[in-house]
Every structure is written in C-alpha cells, then in structure tokens.
XYZ file of C-alpha atoms in Angstrom:
346
model
C -48.141 -30.990 20.998
C -45.965 -28.117 22.222
C -43.305 -26.813 19.836
C -39.793 -26.062 21.146
C -37.059 -24.238 19.244
C -33.462 -25.268 20.070
C -30.782 -22.725 19.087
C -27.377 -24.376 19.538
C -24.221 -24.218 17.426
C -22.653 -27.507 18.634
C -24.115 -30.292 16.501
C -23.739 -33.062 19.108
C -25.475 -31.017 21.819
C -28.181 -29.922 19.394
C -28.927 -33.474 18.282
C -28.908 -34.727 21.884
C -31.428 -32.068 22.901
C -33.594 -32.804 19.882
C -33.699 -36.517 20.747
C -34.513 -35.918 24.436
C -37.314 -33.481 23.651
C -38.859 -35.685 20.973
C -38.884 -38.623 23.410
C -40.699 -36.313 25.857
C -43.390 -35.811 23.189
C -42.425 -32.278 22.092
C -42.312 -31.063 18.515
C -38.759 -29.794 17.941
C -37.290 -27.314 15.470
C -33.572 -26.492 15.513
C -31.234 -23.692 14.435
C -27.442 -23.870 14.254
C -26.686 -20.220 15.107
C -28.292 -17.100 16.545
C -29.144 -15.434 13.245
C -30.897 -18.528 11.923
C -32.533 -18.910 15.336
C -34.176 -15.491 15.114
C -35.442 -16.219 11.606
C -36.782 -19.618 12.694
C -38.497 -18.171 15.777
C -40.304 -15.564 13.668
C -41.379 -18.202 11.154
C -42.338 -21.056 13.520
C -43.570 -19.080 16.590
C -42.635 -21.885 19.028
C -44.115 -22.345 22.493
C -40.652 -22.195 24.142
C -37.076 -21.415 23.117
C -33.885 -23.114 24.382
C -30.866 -21.028 23.403
C -27.111 -21.273 23.870
C -25.229 -18.066 24.771
C -21.902 -18.273 22.935
C -22.642 -18.708 19.227
C -21.383 -17.422 15.864
C -23.297 -14.879 13.779
C -25.328 -13.673 16.790
C -24.975 -14.703 20.433
C -27.806 -15.678 22.758
C -28.084 -12.245 24.335
C -28.562 -10.729 20.890
C -31.208 -13.336 20.036
C -33.144 -12.541 23.220
C -32.792 -8.792 22.664
C -34.315 -9.027 19.170
C -37.094 -11.487 20.000
C -38.150 -9.638 23.168
C -38.672 -6.454 21.115
C -40.696 -8.229 18.415
C -44.422 -8.442 19.261
C -44.916 -11.893 17.712
C -42.175 -13.494 19.865
C -41.964 -11.246 22.926
C -44.062 -13.528 25.183
C -42.425 -16.836 24.258
C -40.673 -18.417 27.306
C -36.906 -18.162 26.776
C -34.364 -20.410 28.545
C -30.595 -19.993 28.264
C -28.657 -23.265 28.043
C -24.958 -22.537 28.426
C -21.601 -23.374 29.955
C -21.333 -19.752 31.140
C -22.590 -19.795 34.723
C -21.036 -16.680 36.268
C -23.326 -14.504 38.367
C -22.728 -11.577 36.015
C -23.802 -13.650 32.994
C -26.851 -14.934 34.857
C -27.841 -11.401 35.848
C -27.369 -10.114 32.300
C -29.608 -12.827 30.872
C -32.365 -12.293 33.419
C -32.175 -8.508 32.980
C -32.743 -8.929 29.243
C -35.870 -10.971 30.016
C -34.770 -14.623 30.077
C -37.164 -16.900 31.976
C -34.519 -19.354 33.181
C -30.845 -20.262 32.944
C -29.635 -23.891 32.875
C -25.846 -24.447 33.041
C -24.060 -27.154 31.020
C -23.570 -30.037 31.526
C -27.253 -30.307 32.316
C -29.281 -33.016 34.001
C -31.980 -34.357 31.674
C -34.603 -34.535 34.406
C -33.843 -30.951 35.491
C -34.046 -29.784 31.875
C -37.438 -31.387 31.238
C -38.808 -30.236 34.601
C -37.749 -26.646 33.883
C -39.332 -26.729 30.428
C -42.576 -28.157 31.806
C -42.709 -25.536 34.585
C -42.137 -22.656 32.151
C -44.791 -23.922 29.737
C -47.306 -24.263 32.570
C -46.542 -20.758 33.823
C -46.939 -19.350 30.306
C -50.304 -21.119 29.972
C -51.509 -19.658 33.296
C -50.479 -16.139 32.263
C -52.281 -16.483 28.947
C -55.380 -17.796 30.701
C -55.461 -14.805 33.046
C -55.418 -12.498 30.042
C -58.717 -13.896 28.783
C -62.039 -12.214 29.612
C -64.408 -14.040 31.966
C -66.878 -15.314 29.415
C -68.008 -18.732 30.665
C -66.804 -20.268 27.410
C -63.832 -22.572 27.079
C -60.613 -20.576 27.607
C -58.540 -19.780 24.552
C -54.929 -18.762 24.877
C -53.627 -15.502 23.483
C -52.514 -16.085 19.907
C -49.604 -13.804 19.038
C -49.614 -14.743 15.351
C -53.317 -13.848 15.034
C -52.661 -10.557 16.821
C -49.873 -9.671 14.407
C -51.994 -10.707 11.423
C -54.877 -8.512 12.609
C -52.739 -5.412 13.151
C -50.750 -5.946 9.929
C -53.998 -6.306 7.977
C -55.176 -3.042 9.492
C -51.884 -1.314 8.657
C -51.594 -2.942 5.235
C -54.902 -1.555 4.038
C -54.202 2.029 5.075
C -52.583 5.080 3.563
C -48.844 4.686 3.003
C -46.926 7.954 3.313
C -43.346 8.577 2.293
C -41.111 10.827 4.366
C -37.731 12.139 3.291
C -34.745 12.242 5.595
C -35.237 14.865 8.380
C -38.942 15.323 7.555
C -41.039 15.869 10.723
C -43.734 13.231 11.315
C -45.414 14.626 14.423
C -44.517 17.204 17.049
C -44.564 17.189 20.830
C -47.892 18.601 22.035
C -49.852 17.565 18.909
C -52.994 15.492 19.478
C -52.540 11.920 18.170
C -54.679 11.048 15.161
C -52.724 8.076 13.784
C -51.030 4.838 14.762
C -47.796 4.701 12.758
C -46.370 1.418 11.415
C -42.850 1.671 9.955
C -42.736 -0.220 6.650
C -39.169 0.867 5.856
C -36.549 3.280 7.183
C -35.907 4.636 10.681
C -37.503 7.372 12.792
C -36.068 9.159 15.831
C -38.290 10.079 18.775
C -36.974 13.018 20.774
C -37.777 15.682 23.342
C -36.570 19.288 23.189
C -35.647 21.427 26.197
C -36.254 25.175 26.658
C -33.003 26.006 24.837
C -33.897 23.895 21.820
C -31.478 21.037 22.604
C -32.674 17.605 21.492
C -32.569 14.432 23.558
C -33.384 11.303 21.534
C -35.398 8.800 23.548
C -35.280 5.965 21.013
C -34.951 4.995 17.365
C -37.911 3.181 15.777
C -37.254 0.935 12.786
C -38.871 -1.330 10.227
C -41.726 -3.447 11.577
C -42.270 -1.310 14.693
C -45.165 0.854 15.847
C -45.138 4.354 17.303
C -47.753 6.720 18.636
C -49.777 4.077 20.477
C -48.897 5.252 23.998
C -50.573 8.639 23.626
C -53.527 7.161 21.738
C -54.200 4.697 24.558
C -53.724 7.437 27.187
C -55.752 9.958 25.126
C -53.078 12.609 25.686
C -50.988 14.836 23.367
C -47.668 13.510 22.086
C -44.971 13.654 24.776
C -42.185 13.676 22.171
C -41.565 14.556 18.539
C -40.779 12.246 15.611
C -38.512 12.873 12.623
C -37.340 10.622 9.784
C -33.698 9.567 10.175
C -33.624 8.394 6.548
C -36.193 7.960 3.776
C -39.224 6.163 5.259
C -42.478 4.527 4.255
C -45.049 4.609 7.066
C -48.549 3.134 7.189
C -51.051 5.485 8.825
C -53.825 3.803 10.814
C -56.615 6.140 12.057
C -56.730 6.225 15.852
C -60.438 5.287 15.959
C -59.852 2.094 13.965
C -56.811 1.196 16.094
C -58.786 1.693 19.325
C -61.695 -0.357 17.968
C -59.290 -3.213 17.208
C -57.712 -3.024 20.685
C -61.107 -2.986 22.438
C -62.539 -5.852 20.376
C -59.529 -8.151 19.898
C -58.029 -9.534 23.116
C -54.902 -10.805 21.334
C -54.109 -7.343 19.988
C -54.818 -5.766 23.382
C -52.390 -8.132 25.145
C -49.752 -7.525 22.471
C -49.840 -3.760 23.009
C -49.833 -4.166 26.803
C -46.597 -6.093 26.363
C -45.191 -3.386 24.081
C -45.988 -0.769 26.730
C -44.294 -2.885 29.407
C -41.163 -3.235 27.285
C -41.184 0.492 26.559
C -41.187 1.348 30.269
C -38.440 -1.202 31.001
C -36.266 0.110 28.166
C -36.630 3.711 29.338
C -35.646 2.701 32.878
C -32.594 0.882 31.531
C -31.678 3.965 29.462
C -31.744 6.185 32.553
C -29.592 3.735 34.520
C -27.057 3.525 31.691
C -26.863 7.319 31.398
C -26.254 7.589 35.134
C -23.654 4.863 35.628
C -22.025 3.809 32.344
C -18.883 5.338 30.863
C -19.065 7.167 27.525
C -17.295 4.273 25.767
C -19.813 1.771 27.092
C -22.802 4.012 26.291
C -21.639 4.516 22.710
C -20.912 0.783 22.334
C -24.333 -0.184 23.740
C -26.089 2.267 21.434
C -24.309 0.859 18.374
C -25.259 -2.675 19.460
C -28.918 -1.685 19.852
C -29.042 0.143 16.520
C -27.464 -2.790 14.687
C -30.065 -5.198 16.183
C -27.437 -7.861 16.691
C -25.958 -7.786 13.201
C -22.574 -6.680 11.912
C -24.012 -4.176 9.452
C -23.918 -0.491 8.518
C -25.700 2.101 10.655
C -26.783 5.345 9.027
C -27.087 7.968 11.761
C -25.823 11.529 12.098
C -23.101 12.028 14.712
C -25.233 14.597 16.530
C -28.096 12.077 16.728
C -25.748 9.439 18.111
C -24.519 11.998 20.664
C -28.103 12.752 21.676
C -28.869 9.039 22.092
C -25.838 8.510 24.325
C -26.280 11.717 26.330
C -22.917 13.272 25.498
C -21.339 15.900 23.231
C -20.922 15.383 19.487
C -17.153 15.928 19.800
C -16.941 13.196 22.452
C -18.838 10.768 20.231
C -16.519 11.521 17.294
C -13.437 10.839 19.465
C -14.966 7.617 20.798
C -15.825 6.406 17.297
C -12.268 7.186 16.227
C -10.969 5.045 19.109
C -13.302 2.203 18.148
C -12.080 2.449 14.554
C -8.430 2.266 15.695
C -9.348 -0.829 17.726
C -10.949 -2.348 14.586
C -14.353 -2.586 16.252
C -16.008 -0.426 13.585
C -15.315 1.242 10.274
C -16.685 4.695 9.537
C -17.460 6.939 6.616
C -18.978 10.402 6.614
C -22.508 8.988 6.516
C -22.316 5.496 8.040
C -20.824 3.296 10.759
C -20.098 -0.357 9.950
C -19.928 -2.837 12.851
C -16.850 -5.076 12.515
C -16.783 -6.773 15.934
C -20.241 -7.023 17.470
C -19.190 -9.184 20.435
C -16.484 -6.814 21.666
C -18.854 -3.876 21.463
C -21.528 -5.844 23.305
C -19.059 -6.803 26.066
C -17.410 -3.399 26.348
C -16.059 -2.982 29.918
C -17.383 -0.033 31.914
C-alpha cells in the first residue's frame, strides 16, 4: 500500500483529502502546517506528498525547498494543491522541483489520476536505476541509502573545527568525504587578487567533497568553518567502495550532484538578473532553511554570497530592519518575516 503525506492547514480540506485517499486504498499521514510537514516527511518517508502553498509556520515553497535538498526525501514525488493558480506561482513551484500543480477547488477524479500517474512515473524511474541482473527488480530505497551512509560516517573519526579554521584548500587532492554533524561551513573560490566568492554554505546533515572524489580531481574550491563545527571524516576509498557496491547510495549521490548543478545555475541567473535587495533576501531565506530563526554569518561572507560589496549588504540589512523584516546584532541576523523576504519584488 502506497503512503501519501498530506500537508494542509485547513482542517476540512485535510480531512476531505484523507477520506478520499483512504477510499482509494492509500495509506495516509497528515500534517497541519509546513514545519510539521517537513518533520513528518523525514520520519515517514512517504511515496508521494500533497502540499498546500499558503500555510503558517512554513509555506509550501519552503517545504519543497527543504525536502528537495535532503537526500532521504529529494526523490519523493511532490504535488502542490492550492488556490494560487497564477502562471508566476506555477512557474515558481515547477522551478523548485514540484512534479505537478493542482488548483483548488479540485476534481476528485483528476486528483486521483494525477497521483496515480506520478506514482507510476516514480516507479519507472526507480526501476531504470536498477542494474540488469535478471532477478526481480527492487526499487531504490532512500532510507536504506541514508542508513548506509550514516553508518559509515557515524563510525569514523569526528574532528572539531573552530570558527574560521580551514578544512581543505582549492587544489588539494581529496582524501575524505565530509559529513557535517553540527555547525556550518562555507565553500569558496579565490581570484588572483585574493578576493573570495562563496559558492554555497553547507550545514548540519549535509555532505561535501564528494564531487571531486567521484571525478578523481583536486578540490575546485576551498572550505572554511563559519562557526564551531563537528565533522565526520570518511576515507575516500571506503566512500567509493560504498558507492560502487550499493545502488541506493549511488543513486542518492547522483541526485545530490544533479541538485548541485541546478543550484549553481540558479545562483548564476540570480546574480545576473536580480536586484541587490532580492539577492540579499533570497540568501537569507536559503540560510534560514524556511524558519524564522537567527543566522550567524559575517557581513563580508553575506556580501560574497550575494555578489556585492559589504557596505551595500550593510545598507540593505539596515533597510530590512527598518521594514521589520529582520532584526540584527553585531554577530547575528534574526528573521522576523520569512514570507515577505521570500516574496521580495525584484
């Protein structure tokens, strides 16, 4: 029996969906807001997710953003179910990786047909990922993949890095797969004049260093601790052995590589076409991972992430503070209005 997660803040709609899906012989789990939805998805690992867009705590776009970057949930078919049917909203959802978009009020037959089609497509994709072995096909199991890689990381050396400690340098040969147990790490490139450009921030529960290990090339960027970190160090030989011998792990890292390329393309487009205000707002949204919480990041690092000058970032943050979108101290930025930052006009 396929398991479907329904994330919907309106009780009547949520109960109606639950009843329809149970009658269609699906196992159903529900969540009343986006934050609970993310937690439930990570715990239950459903076969498909139905998610409203406009919700308290965390909206549907934020839910999709978090789940698509988490290896255990990145491949789960994701369908938006919402009263918002503008072309811009549709495009935003599909750009983030949604599989479909059903407007409210919805037709029950259309809903069930869409769910069935997405589950069948997901099954075909998983089947294609299997080796040709003559045995009965087994679908890729994301939870087993995560368990295998976490077991590998959990039994390895755990190193502690202080804030601003270097972890590896551009041009070094990769010897480790890094798994962030706590803290944040910035990945950056340096030009001929020594100016840094941060390509991304890696946080708790994420991997780094796998691209160059799989390509067997030196590091193309450097890594430095943004704050105090604990990092599990997996020897490259053991990581490669796991990838070559465990199809679930191999598929998981292929998906991570795909997301990495897509995110870098989106970064370049944003740098080329977005205003400074929108770039700063988008960066704060990404760093907060959909939560109204404090972000600990130096102003010069934030400037490097957004591709602008430190002085410009400071002025923009001051404007956001005056607009009551954020609150700032010398060492932190607290998100006060996530939705307005997320929907910042260009």
